Amino acid sequence: MTNEPRHDHYDVIVVGARAAGASTALLLARSGRRVLTIDRQAYGSDTLSSHALMRGAVRRLADWGLLDRLLDAGTPTITRTSFRYGDDAMSLDIRPEPGMPGLAAPRRTLLDPVLVDAAVEAGAEVLHETRFLGVTSDRRGRVTGIRLLTADGAERTVSAGLVVGADGVRSAVAREVGATITRRGRHASAATLRYYRDLDVPRDEFRWMYRPSLGGGLIPTSGDAVCVFAAMEPERFRLVRGDVGAAHHDTIRRIDASLADAVGRATPVGPMRSFPGIVGQFRSAHGPGWALVGDAGYFKDPYAAHGITDAFRDAELLTAAVLDDDLATYEARRDELSLPLFEILDRIASYDWDLETLQGLHFRLSKAMKAEDEQTLALSTV
């Protein structure tokens, strides 16, 4: 990794080096493109994330040759998923596949550096602690590059055949290029989460729990930690925002009092994190000289922890579109694959359901995820 760009021109510049941006840089670099990736945060820094990886994400990491790096670094293999609706519980075994023993949920402090390192190994340049200042464009309005501020405080202008915004739901790239919102949801979930060590729960199981208007879960992750999260209506979150910790513990206690006691005895790792809820949306995914990937282009309610899975999928879709010089197909495929999950999650985020209805919504969600996996299984740009 360098402190400033080594070239004045690149085939592709990716703004954002998290899950969406680093995986896009990795695939494009492996395809032979000259790629520059920048990120304003430090290498290996944490970020708020629903970081449970669904089957599609784990399969891609295995295909990219990166899954073993995560497992060898202490990420537990998840072989079971359990759901509790009120006092009724059900458990499902995770079917292993060749090269993929189960699911996983690495901390972002591990996942993002693994992706960045792989991108660098493939030939991409990655600059951390580097700010995106804006795009440059020609007389016809086509984006031709970016202005950036390096970690050393130097301002540079770098040109590119394509600028990719992978800088999250509040994307500065999307704002700069005037990307329009093409579809917007109606509902959102708020959430709190914290990591704990010494929590006496299985290390091989994702656990999702629900009561009317409340949700929560346990996600075993790297560093011998478990992510404990609570989900609620944004209105409830706003009422208790002055004491996020109290809201977190109260929600967990309402869902499962014995779990709340166990969490109270566990050792916290890092601060309490919170998310007030953002309504899902689709943005236009491309324009003259630019494209969006990950949450910058498509954001859905994080209740199903499917964001990283979609980020990896869209990195592959965008890479294929760049190789075929067909960004319109990228947007069409993204929207076609995303819409079923988007609509179901928007319904779940309304909290206008009883537990029986929620089970039905989860069944539809599972079917939509499987259908998406089947439709993208043959896609490979590694």
mmCIF file of C-alpha atoms in Angstrom:
data_model
loop_
_atom_site.group_PDB
_atom_site.id
_atom_site.type_symbol
_atom_site.label_atom_id
_atom_site.label_comp_id
_atom_site.label_asym_id
_atom_site.label_seq_id
_atom_site.Cartn_x
_atom_site.Cartn_y
_atom_site.Cartn_z
ATOM 1 C CA MET A 1 0.000 0.000 0.000
ATOM 2 C CA THR A 2 1.274 3.461 -0.936
ATOM 3 C CA ASN A 3 0.777 7.024 0.337
ATOM 4 C CA GLU A 4 -0.156 8.575 -3.004
ATOM 5 C CA PRO A 5 -1.135 7.404 -6.507
ATOM 6 C CA ARG A 6 1.703 5.987 -8.567
ATOM 7 C CA HIS A 7 0.060 6.981 -11.846
ATOM 8 C CA ASP A 8 -1.898 9.891 -13.270
ATOM 9 C CA HIS A 9 -4.413 7.658 -15.076
ATOM 10 C CA TYR A 10 -6.163 4.391 -14.209
ATOM 11 C CA ASP A 11 -8.656 2.164 -15.950
ATOM 12 C CA VAL A 12 -10.848 2.294 -12.830
ATOM 13 C CA ILE A 13 -10.821 4.331 -9.616
ATOM 14 C CA VAL A 14 -12.865 2.876 -6.743
ATOM 15 C CA VAL A 15 -13.878 5.233 -3.938
ATOM 16 C CA GLY A 16 -14.286 3.112 -0.813
ATOM 17 C CA ALA A 17 -12.185 0.114 0.283
ATOM 18 C CA ARG A 18 -14.675 -1.772 2.422
ATOM 19 C CA ALA A 19 -16.535 -4.946 1.402
ATOM 20 C CA ALA A 20 -18.012 -3.580 -1.838
ATOM 21 C CA GLY A 21 -15.052 -1.456 -2.916
ATOM 22 C CA ALA A 22 -12.233 -3.839 -2.014
ATOM 23 C CA SER A 23 -13.951 -6.809 -3.673
ATOM 24 C CA THR A 24 -14.629 -4.739 -6.805
ATOM 25 C CA ALA A 25 -10.980 -3.650 -6.901
ATOM 26 C CA LEU A 26 -9.871 -7.247 -6.390
ATOM 27 C CA LEU A 27 -11.940 -8.615 -9.276
ATOM 28 C CA LEU A 28 -11.099 -5.790 -11.657
ATOM 29 C CA ALA A 29 -7.396 -6.064 -10.885
ATOM 30 C CA ARG A 30 -7.513 -9.815 -11.430
ATOM 31 C CA SER A 31 -9.103 -9.124 -14.815
ATOM 32 C CA GLY A 32 -6.063 -7.066 -15.797
ATOM 33 C CA ARG A 33 -7.389 -3.538 -15.185
ATOM 34 C CA ARG A 34 -5.197 -0.860 -13.630
ATOM 35 C CA VAL A 35 -7.115 0.006 -10.448
ATOM 36 C CA LEU A 36 -6.745 2.674 -7.778
ATOM 37 C CA THR A 37 -8.839 2.389 -4.615
ATOM 38 C CA ILE A 38 -9.074 5.058 -1.918
ATOM 39 C CA ASP A 39 -10.696 5.129 1.504
ATOM 40 C CA ARG A 40 -10.863 7.900 4.081
ATOM 41 C CA GLN A 41 -10.511 5.514 7.030
ATOM 42 C CA ALA A 42 -7.384 3.769 8.281
ATOM 43 C CA TYR A 43 -6.461 0.287 7.119
ATOM 44 C CA GLY A 44 -8.135 -2.331 9.307
ATOM 45 C CA SER A 45 -10.472 0.102 11.089
ATOM 46 C CA ASP A 46 -13.868 -1.069 12.288
ATOM 47 C CA THR A 47 -17.254 -0.055 10.936
ATOM 48 C CA LEU A 48 -20.856 -0.582 11.987
ATOM 49 C CA SER A 49 -21.955 -3.716 10.170
ATOM 50 C CA SER A 50 -24.462 -6.532 10.116
ATOM 51 C CA HIS A 51 -21.585 -8.824 9.232
ATOM 52 C CA ALA A 52 -23.119 -12.288 9.157
ATOM 53 C CA LEU A 53 -22.276 -13.704 5.742
ATOM 54 C CA MET A 54 -24.973 -15.625 3.933
ATOM 55 C CA ARG A 55 -24.245 -18.577 1.657
ATOM 56 C CA GLY A 56 -23.661 -16.450 -1.449
ATOM 57 C CA ALA A 57 -20.973 -14.379 0.285
ATOM 58 C CA VAL A 58 -19.174 -17.378 1.782
ATOM 59 C CA ARG A 59 -19.250 -19.199 -1.546
ATOM 60 C CA ARG A 60 -17.677 -16.200 -3.279
ATOM 61 C CA LEU A 61 -14.950 -15.891 -0.658
ATOM 62 C CA ALA A 62 -14.170 -19.575 -1.207
ATOM 63 C CA ASP A 63 -14.125 -19.090 -4.985
ATOM 64 C CA TRP A 64 -11.827 -16.073 -4.605
ATOM 65 C CA GLY A 65 -9.436 -18.123 -2.459
ATOM 66 C CA LEU A 66 -9.993 -16.009 0.661
ATOM 67 C CA LEU A 67 -12.253 -18.078 2.933
ATOM 68 C CA ASP A 68 -9.399 -20.066 4.473
ATOM 69 C CA ARG A 69 -7.624 -16.826 5.414
ATOM 70 C CA LEU A 70 -10.654 -15.812 7.478
ATOM 71 C CA LEU A 71 -11.137 -19.216 9.079
ATOM 72 C CA ASP A 72 -7.433 -19.603 9.846
ATOM 73 C CA ALA A 73 -7.533 -16.185 11.557
ATOM 74 C CA GLY A 74 -10.086 -17.475 14.066
ATOM 75 C CA THR A 75 -13.453 -16.871 12.417
ATOM 76 C CA PRO A 76 -15.754 -19.655 13.639
ATOM 77 C CA THR A 77 -17.513 -21.903 11.149
ATOM 78 C CA ILE A 78 -21.286 -21.655 11.501
ATOM 79 C CA THR A 79 -23.049 -24.993 11.008
ATOM 80 C CA ARG A 80 -26.482 -24.185 12.438
ATOM 81 C CA THR A 81 -29.043 -21.389 12.383
ATOM 82 C CA SER A 82 -31.810 -21.161 14.978
ATOM 83 C CA PHE A 83 -34.949 -19.035 15.027
ATOM 84 C CA ARG A 84 -37.057 -18.264 18.077
ATOM 85 C CA TYR A 85 -40.495 -16.728 17.653
ATOM 86 C CA GLY A 86 -41.664 -15.898 21.149
ATOM 87 C CA ASP A 87 -41.119 -19.174 23.019
ATOM 88 C CA ASP A 88 -41.225 -21.383 19.906
ATOM 89 C CA ALA A 89 -37.824 -22.356 18.520
ATOM 90 C CA MET A 90 -36.593 -24.135 15.428
ATOM 91 C CA SER A 91 -33.103 -25.014 14.278
ATOM 92 C CA LEU A 92 -31.669 -25.639 10.803
ATOM 93 C CA ASP A 93 -28.371 -27.286 9.933
ATOM 94 C CA ILE A 94 -26.180 -25.497 7.395
ATOM 95 C CA ARG A 95 -25.440 -27.810 4.493
ATOM 96 C CA PRO A 96 -21.682 -27.864 3.786
ATOM 97 C CA GLU A 97 -20.378 -27.649 0.228
ATOM 98 C CA PRO A 98 -16.990 -28.518 -1.273
ATOM 99 C CA GLY A 99 -14.549 -25.915 0.008
ATOM 100 C CA MET A 100 -17.258 -24.308 2.148
ATOM 101 C CA PRO A 101 -17.790 -26.021 5.517
ATOM 102 C CA GLY A 102 -20.474 -23.598 6.687
ATOM 103 C CA LEU A 103 -21.299 -19.925 7.090
ATOM 104 C CA ALA A 104 -19.129 -17.276 8.777
ATOM 105 C CA ALA A 105 -19.233 -13.791 10.280
ATOM 106 C CA PRO A 106 -15.730 -12.267 10.441
ATOM 107 C CA ARG A 107 -15.287 -8.904 12.139
ATOM 108 C CA ARG A 108 -14.878 -6.097 9.655
ATOM 109 C CA THR A 109 -11.461 -5.471 11.212
ATOM 110 C CA LEU A 110 -10.515 -8.828 9.660
ATOM 111 C CA LEU A 111 -12.689 -9.118 6.545
ATOM 112 C CA ASP A 112 -11.897 -5.726 5.038
ATOM 113 C CA PRO A 113 -8.083 -6.068 5.363
ATOM 114 C CA VAL A 114 -8.217 -9.566 3.856
ATOM 115 C CA LEU A 115 -10.069 -8.173 0.831
ATOM 116 C CA VAL A 116 -7.719 -5.186 0.574
ATOM 117 C CA ASP A 117 -4.632 -7.392 0.814
ATOM 118 C CA ALA A 118 -5.992 -9.652 -1.923
ATOM 119 C CA ALA A 119 -6.696 -6.631 -4.129
ATOM 120 C CA VAL A 120 -3.122 -5.391 -3.638
ATOM 121 C CA GLU A 121 -1.771 -8.867 -4.398
ATOM 122 C CA ALA A 122 -3.778 -8.753 -7.647
ATOM 123 C CA GLY A 123 -2.107 -5.468 -8.603
ATOM 124 C CA ALA A 124 -4.533 -2.815 -7.352
ATOM 125 C CA GLU A 125 -3.222 0.276 -5.580
ATOM 126 C CA VAL A 126 -4.981 1.076 -2.295
ATOM 127 C CA LEU A 127 -4.696 4.387 -0.435
ATOM 128 C CA HIS A 128 -6.163 4.614 3.064
ATOM 129 C CA GLU A 129 -6.684 7.832 5.033
ATOM 130 C CA THR A 130 -7.272 9.480 1.660
ATOM 131 C CA ARG A 131 -10.249 11.771 1.132
ATOM 132 C CA PHE A 132 -12.395 11.956 -1.967
ATOM 133 C CA LEU A 133 -12.849 15.639 -2.810
ATOM 134 C CA GLY A 134 -14.952 15.406 -5.957
ATOM 135 C CA VAL A 135 -15.115 14.178 -9.524
ATOM 136 C CA THR A 136 -13.671 15.771 -12.637
ATOM 137 C CA SER A 137 -15.591 15.802 -15.908
ATOM 138 C CA ASP A 138 -15.243 16.858 -19.521
ATOM 139 C CA ARG A 139 -17.313 19.397 -21.474
ATOM 140 C CA ARG A 140 -20.007 16.840 -22.206
ATOM 141 C CA GLY A 141 -20.433 16.018 -18.521
ATOM 142 C CA ARG A 142 -18.684 12.659 -18.621
ATOM 143 C CA VAL A 143 -16.810 11.827 -15.411
ATOM 144 C CA THR A 144 -13.099 11.636 -16.153
ATOM 145 C CA GLY A 145 -11.515 11.127 -12.728
ATOM 146 C CA ILE A 146 -11.401 12.393 -9.155
ATOM 147 C CA ARG A 147 -9.755 14.933 -6.909
ATOM 148 C CA LEU A 148 -8.324 13.491 -3.717
ATOM 149 C CA LEU A 149 -6.444 14.530 -0.597
ATOM 150 C CA THR A 150 -3.693 12.127 0.445
ATOM 151 C CA ALA A 151 -2.799 11.155 3.992
ATOM 152 C CA ASP A 152 0.148 13.562 3.709
ATOM 153 C CA GLY A 153 -2.177 16.483 2.913
ATOM 154 C CA ALA A 154 -1.375 16.706 -0.805
ATOM 155 C CA GLU A 155 -4.216 17.353 -3.240
ATOM 156 C CA ARG A 156 -4.083 15.361 -6.467
ATOM 157 C CA THR A 157 -6.203 14.990 -9.579
ATOM 158 C CA VAL A 158 -6.211 11.509 -11.102
ATOM 159 C CA SER A 159 -8.044 10.486 -14.271
ATOM 160 C CA ALA A 160 -9.802 7.217 -15.013
ATOM 161 C CA GLY A 161 -11.923 5.506 -17.621
ATOM 162 C CA LEU A 162 -14.450 4.700 -14.889
ATOM 163 C CA VAL A 163 -15.041 6.018 -11.357
ATOM 164 C CA VAL A 164 -16.843 3.606 -9.037
ATOM 165 C CA GLY A 165 -18.588 4.846 -5.913
ATOM 166 C CA ALA A 166 -18.402 2.220 -3.176
ATOM 167 C CA ASP A 167 -18.643 4.716 -0.331
ATOM 168 C CA GLY A 168 -21.840 3.636 1.414
ATOM 169 C CA VAL A 169 -25.457 4.676 1.608
ATOM 170 C CA ARG A 170 -24.529 8.363 2.058
ATOM 171 C CA SER A 171 -22.242 8.141 -0.975
ATOM 172 C CA ALA A 172 -20.368 11.336 -1.825
ATOM 173 C CA VAL A 173 -19.736 9.944 -5.305
ATOM 174 C CA ALA A 174 -23.469 9.462 -5.870
ATOM 175 C CA ARG A 175 -24.072 13.031 -4.739
ATOM 176 C CA GLU A 176 -21.315 14.391 -6.995
ATOM 177 C CA VAL A 177 -22.554 12.642 -10.136
ATOM 178 C CA GLY A 178 -26.224 13.355 -9.432
ATOM 179 C CA ALA A 179 -27.301 9.700 -9.173
ATOM 180 C CA THR A 180 -31.083 9.599 -8.886
ATOM 181 C CA ILE A 181 -33.112 7.490 -6.464
ATOM 182 C CA THR A 182 -35.129 5.120 -8.639
ATOM 183 C CA ARG A 183 -37.009 3.287 -5.888
ATOM 184 C CA ARG A 184 -37.487 3.952 -2.193
ATOM 185 C CA GLY A 185 -38.876 1.778 0.577
ATOM 186 C CA ARG A 186 -41.242 2.927 3.287
ATOM 187 C CA HIS A 187 -39.895 1.422 6.498
ATOM 188 C CA ALA A 188 -36.687 1.034 8.497
ATOM 189 C CA SER A 189 -35.301 -0.843 11.490
ATOM 190 C CA ALA A 190 -33.183 0.696 14.208
ATOM 191 C CA ALA A 191 -30.572 -1.446 15.894
ATOM 192 C CA THR A 192 -28.006 -1.569 18.671
ATOM 193 C CA LEU A 193 -25.082 -3.959 18.896
ATOM 194 C CA ARG A 194 -22.085 -4.761 20.999
ATOM 195 C CA TYR A 195 -19.396 -7.442 21.025
ATOM 196 C CA TYR A 196 -18.794 -9.648 24.066
ATOM 197 C CA ARG A 197 -16.274 -12.257 25.137
ATOM 198 C CA ASP A 198 -16.929 -15.002 27.677
ATOM 199 C CA LEU A 199 -20.565 -15.286 26.577
ATOM 200 C CA ASP A 200 -21.726 -18.858 27.167
ATOM 201 C CA VAL A 201 -23.411 -19.576 23.837
ATOM 202 C CA PRO A 202 -22.574 -22.006 21.005
ATOM 203 C CA ARG A 203 -19.780 -20.788 18.723
ATOM 204 C CA ASP A 204 -21.158 -22.607 15.666
ATOM 205 C CA GLU A 205 -24.667 -21.121 15.543
ATOM 206 C CA PHE A 206 -26.368 -17.975 14.294
ATOM 207 C CA ARG A 207 -29.289 -17.293 16.617
ATOM 208 C CA TRP A 208 -32.184 -15.012 15.617
ATOM 209 C CA MET A 209 -34.909 -14.165 18.173
ATOM 210 C CA TYR A 210 -38.201 -12.273 17.891
ATOM 211 C CA ARG A 211 -40.990 -10.886 20.002
ATOM 212 C CA PRO A 212 -43.755 -8.601 18.741
ATOM 213 C CA SER A 213 -42.092 -5.377 17.490
ATOM 214 C CA LEU A 214 -38.656 -6.578 18.634
ATOM 215 C CA GLY A 215 -35.793 -8.608 17.240
ATOM 216 C CA GLY A 216 -32.345 -9.687 18.317
ATOM 217 C CA GLY A 217 -29.566 -12.088 17.572
ATOM 218 C CA LEU A 218 -26.241 -13.654 18.407
ATOM 219 C CA ILE A 219 -23.480 -13.773 15.794
ATOM 220 C CA PRO A 220 -20.264 -15.588 16.799
ATOM 221 C CA THR A 221 -17.332 -13.843 15.162
ATOM 222 C CA SER A 222 -13.551 -13.618 15.089
ATOM 223 C CA GLY A 223 -11.501 -12.650 18.131
ATOM 224 C CA ASP A 224 -13.446 -15.107 20.341
ATOM 225 C CA ALA A 225 -16.283 -12.584 20.408
ATOM 226 C CA VAL A 226 -20.037 -12.728 19.894
ATOM 227 C CA CYS A 227 -21.990 -9.862 18.358
ATOM 228 C CA VAL A 228 -25.212 -9.307 20.306
ATOM 229 C CA PHE A 229 -27.670 -7.112 18.453
ATOM 230 C CA ALA A 230 -31.147 -5.783 19.140
ATOM 231 C CA ALA A 231 -33.589 -4.478 16.518
ATOM 232 C CA MET A 232 -36.560 -2.213 17.092
ATOM 233 C CA GLU A 233 -38.796 0.388 15.517
ATOM 234 C CA PRO A 234 -37.083 3.737 14.907
ATOM 235 C CA GLU A 235 -39.688 5.436 17.094
ATOM 236 C CA ARG A 236 -38.684 3.297 20.062
ATOM 237 C CA PHE A 237 -35.021 3.998 19.378
ATOM 238 C CA ARG A 238 -35.606 7.751 19.303
ATOM 239 C CA LEU A 239 -37.341 7.619 22.682
ATOM 240 C CA VAL A 240 -34.315 6.017 24.350
ATOM 241 C CA ARG A 241 -31.497 7.427 22.224
ATOM 242 C CA GLY A 242 -30.094 9.231 25.215
ATOM 243 C CA ASP A 243 -29.230 5.829 26.728
ATOM 244 C CA VAL A 244 -28.490 3.400 23.918
ATOM 245 C CA GLY A 245 -27.043 0.839 26.346
ATOM 246 C CA ALA A 246 -30.276 0.758 28.318
ATOM 247 C CA ALA A 247 -32.274 0.294 25.117
ATOM 248 C CA HIS A 248 -29.985 -2.550 24.080
ATOM 249 C CA HIS A 249 -30.219 -4.439 27.356
ATOM 250 C CA ASP A 250 -33.931 -3.785 27.769
ATOM 251 C CA THR A 251 -34.673 -5.144 24.296
ATOM 252 C CA ILE A 252 -32.585 -8.281 24.876
ATOM 253 C CA ARG A 253 -34.299 -8.814 28.246
ATOM 254 C CA ARG A 254 -37.747 -8.510 26.690
ATOM 255 C CA ILE A 255 -36.766 -11.130 24.125
ATOM 256 C CA ASP A 256 -34.939 -13.553 26.457
ATOM 257 C CA ALA A 257 -34.342 -12.761 30.137
ATOM 258 C CA SER A 258 -31.815 -15.581 30.637
ATOM 259 C CA LEU A 259 -29.779 -14.335 27.678
ATOM 260 C CA ALA A 260 -29.843 -10.816 29.100
ATOM 261 C CA ASP A 261 -28.419 -12.177 32.374
ATOM 262 C CA ALA A 262 -25.666 -14.019 30.471
ATOM 263 C CA VAL A 263 -24.814 -10.861 28.511
ATOM 264 C CA GLY A 264 -24.630 -8.939 31.782
ATOM 265 C CA ARG A 265 -21.965 -11.371 33.027
ATOM 266 C CA ALA A 266 -19.948 -11.312 29.791
ATOM 267 C CA THR A 267 -16.982 -9.057 29.005
ATOM 268 C CA PRO A 268 -17.802 -6.194 26.600
ATOM 269 C CA VAL A 269 -15.412 -5.662 23.691
ATOM 270 C CA GLY A 270 -15.481 -2.134 22.339
ATOM 271 C CA PRO A 271 -18.262 0.449 22.562
ATOM 272 C CA MET A 272 -21.994 0.086 22.169
ATOM 273 C CA ARG A 273 -22.913 0.849 18.553
ATOM 274 C CA SER A 274 -26.264 2.032 17.234
ATOM 275 C CA PHE A 275 -28.087 2.559 13.948
ATOM 276 C CA PRO A 276 -31.187 4.792 13.902
ATOM 277 C CA GLY A 277 -32.620 3.204 10.761
ATOM 278 C CA ILE A 278 -32.488 4.303 7.113
ATOM 279 C CA VAL A 279 -35.225 3.591 4.604
ATOM 280 C CA GLY A 280 -34.015 1.354 1.789
ATOM 281 C CA GLN A 281 -33.458 2.687 -1.698
ATOM 282 C CA PHE A 282 -32.148 1.998 -5.195
ATOM 283 C CA ARG A 283 -30.022 4.598 -6.953
ATOM 284 C CA SER A 284 -29.268 4.679 -10.650
ATOM 285 C CA ALA A 285 -26.237 2.427 -10.906
ATOM 286 C CA HIS A 286 -24.296 4.052 -13.719
ATOM 287 C CA GLY A 287 -23.832 7.071 -15.943
ATOM 288 C CA PRO A 288 -21.204 8.534 -18.269
ATOM 289 C CA GLY A 289 -17.885 7.511 -16.734
ATOM 290 C CA TRP A 290 -19.248 6.370 -13.356
ATOM 291 C CA ALA A 291 -20.933 3.473 -11.558
ATOM 292 C CA LEU A 292 -22.099 2.651 -8.029
ATOM 293 C CA VAL A 293 -21.673 -0.599 -6.124
ATOM 294 C CA GLY A 294 -22.728 -1.846 -2.677
ATOM 295 C CA ASP A 295 -24.796 0.379 -0.382
ATOM 296 C CA ALA A 296 -23.916 3.395 -2.506
ATOM 297 C CA GLY A 297 -26.150 2.027 -5.248
ATOM 298 C CA TYR A 298 -28.599 -0.213 -3.422
ATOM 299 C CA PHE A 299 -29.392 -0.212 0.282
ATOM 300 C CA LYS A 300 -31.975 -2.367 1.995
ATOM 301 C CA ASP A 301 -32.937 -2.722 5.622
ATOM 302 C CA PRO A 302 -30.139 -4.631 7.410
ATOM 303 C CA TYR A 303 -32.571 -6.828 9.373
ATOM 304 C CA ALA A 304 -31.539 -9.920 7.331
ATOM 305 C CA ALA A 305 -27.770 -9.241 7.474
ATOM 306 C CA HIS A 306 -27.567 -9.587 3.693
ATOM 307 C CA GLY A 307 -25.669 -6.405 2.823
ATOM 308 C CA ILE A 308 -22.173 -7.890 2.413
ATOM 309 C CA THR A 309 -23.582 -10.790 0.411
ATOM 310 C CA ASP A 310 -25.156 -8.307 -2.000
ATOM 311 C CA ALA A 311 -21.971 -6.220 -2.087
ATOM 312 C CA PHE A 312 -19.968 -9.249 -3.267
ATOM 313 C CA ARG A 313 -22.636 -10.153 -5.801
ATOM 314 C CA ASP A 314 -22.675 -6.626 -7.220
ATOM 315 C CA ALA A 315 -18.877 -6.535 -7.360
ATOM 316 C CA GLU A 316 -19.073 -9.543 -9.662
ATOM 317 C CA LEU A 317 -21.926 -8.077 -11.689
ATOM 318 C CA LEU A 318 -20.108 -4.774 -12.131
ATOM 319 C CA THR A 319 -16.829 -6.461 -13.064
ATOM 320 C CA ALA A 320 -18.606 -8.543 -15.711
ATOM 321 C CA ALA A 321 -20.295 -5.382 -17.044
ATOM 322 C CA VAL A 322 -16.970 -3.527 -17.221
ATOM 323 C CA LEU A 323 -15.389 -6.415 -19.127
ATOM 324 C CA ASP A 324 -18.360 -6.471 -21.526
ATOM 325 C CA ASP A 325 -18.594 -2.657 -21.695
ATOM 326 C CA ASP A 326 -22.280 -2.957 -20.782
ATOM 327 C CA LEU A 327 -23.124 -1.042 -17.598
ATOM 328 C CA ALA A 328 -26.832 -0.899 -18.487
ATOM 329 C CA THR A 329 -27.014 -4.675 -18.083
ATOM 330 C CA TYR A 330 -25.341 -4.331 -14.667
ATOM 331 C CA GLU A 331 -28.093 -2.076 -13.374
ATOM 332 C CA ALA A 332 -30.867 -4.227 -14.844
ATOM 333 C CA ARG A 333 -29.466 -7.431 -13.322
ATOM 334 C CA ARG A 334 -28.833 -5.784 -9.969
ATOM 335 C CA ASP A 335 -32.407 -4.549 -9.762
ATOM 336 C CA GLU A 336 -33.933 -7.822 -10.932
ATOM 337 C CA LEU A 337 -32.006 -9.827 -8.347
ATOM 338 C CA SER A 338 -32.492 -7.331 -5.523
ATOM 339 C CA LEU A 339 -36.148 -6.431 -5.705
ATOM 340 C CA PRO A 340 -37.675 -9.582 -4.103
ATOM 341 C CA LEU A 341 -35.500 -9.304 -0.969
ATOM 342 C CA PHE A 342 -35.929 -5.539 -0.870
ATOM 343 C CA GLU A 343 -39.723 -5.760 -0.764
ATOM 344 C CA ILE A 344 -39.832 -8.534 1.844
ATOM 345 C CA LEU A 345 -37.377 -6.741 4.119
ATOM 346 C CA ASP A 346 -39.276 -3.490 3.774
ATOM 347 C CA ARG A 347 -42.389 -5.361 4.944
ATOM 348 C CA ILE A 348 -40.508 -6.861 7.894
ATOM 349 C CA ALA A 349 -39.111 -3.429 8.811
ATOM 350 C CA SER A 350 -42.668 -2.116 9.148
ATOM 351 C CA TYR A 351 -43.028 -4.160 12.369
ATOM 352 C CA ASP A 352 -46.671 -4.510 11.375
ATOM 353 C CA TRP A 353 -46.723 -8.259 11.907
ATOM 354 C CA ASP A 354 -47.469 -10.909 14.469
ATOM 355 C CA LEU A 355 -45.032 -13.774 14.987
ATOM 356 C CA GLU A 356 -46.915 -16.159 12.720
ATOM 357 C CA THR A 357 -46.866 -13.600 9.916
ATOM 358 C CA LEU A 358 -43.162 -12.994 10.522
ATOM 359 C CA GLN A 359 -42.422 -16.700 10.104
ATOM 360 C CA GLY A 360 -44.170 -16.582 6.745
ATOM 361 C CA LEU A 361 -42.116 -13.554 5.715
ATOM 362 C CA HIS A 362 -38.920 -15.336 6.719
ATOM 363 C CA PHE A 363 -39.934 -18.339 4.623
ATOM 364 C CA ARG A 364 -40.415 -16.050 1.620
ATOM 365 C CA LEU A 365 -37.080 -14.404 2.381
ATOM 366 C CA SER A 366 -35.304 -17.766 2.416
ATOM 367 C CA LYS A 367 -36.836 -18.721 -0.929
ATOM 368 C CA ALA A 368 -35.779 -15.403 -2.441
ATOM 369 C CA MET A 369 -32.202 -15.854 -1.187
ATOM 370 C CA LYS A 370 -32.009 -19.355 -2.672
ATOM 371 C CA ALA A 371 -33.407 -18.148 -5.990
ATOM 372 C CA GLU A 372 -30.831 -15.365 -6.097
ATOM 373 C CA ASP A 373 -28.020 -17.825 -5.351
ATOM 374 C CA GLU A 374 -29.176 -20.075 -8.185
ATOM 375 C CA GLN A 375 -29.358 -17.190 -10.656
ATOM 376 C CA THR A 376 -25.829 -15.970 -9.848
ATOM 377 C CA LEU A 377 -24.112 -19.333 -9.301
ATOM 378 C CA ALA A 378 -22.730 -19.482 -12.832
ATOM 379 C CA LEU A 379 -21.325 -15.942 -12.691
ATOM 380 C CA SER A 380 -17.564 -15.932 -12.170
ATOM 381 C CA THR A 381 -14.975 -13.226 -12.761
ATOM 382 C CA VAL A 382 -12.144 -14.659 -10.652
#
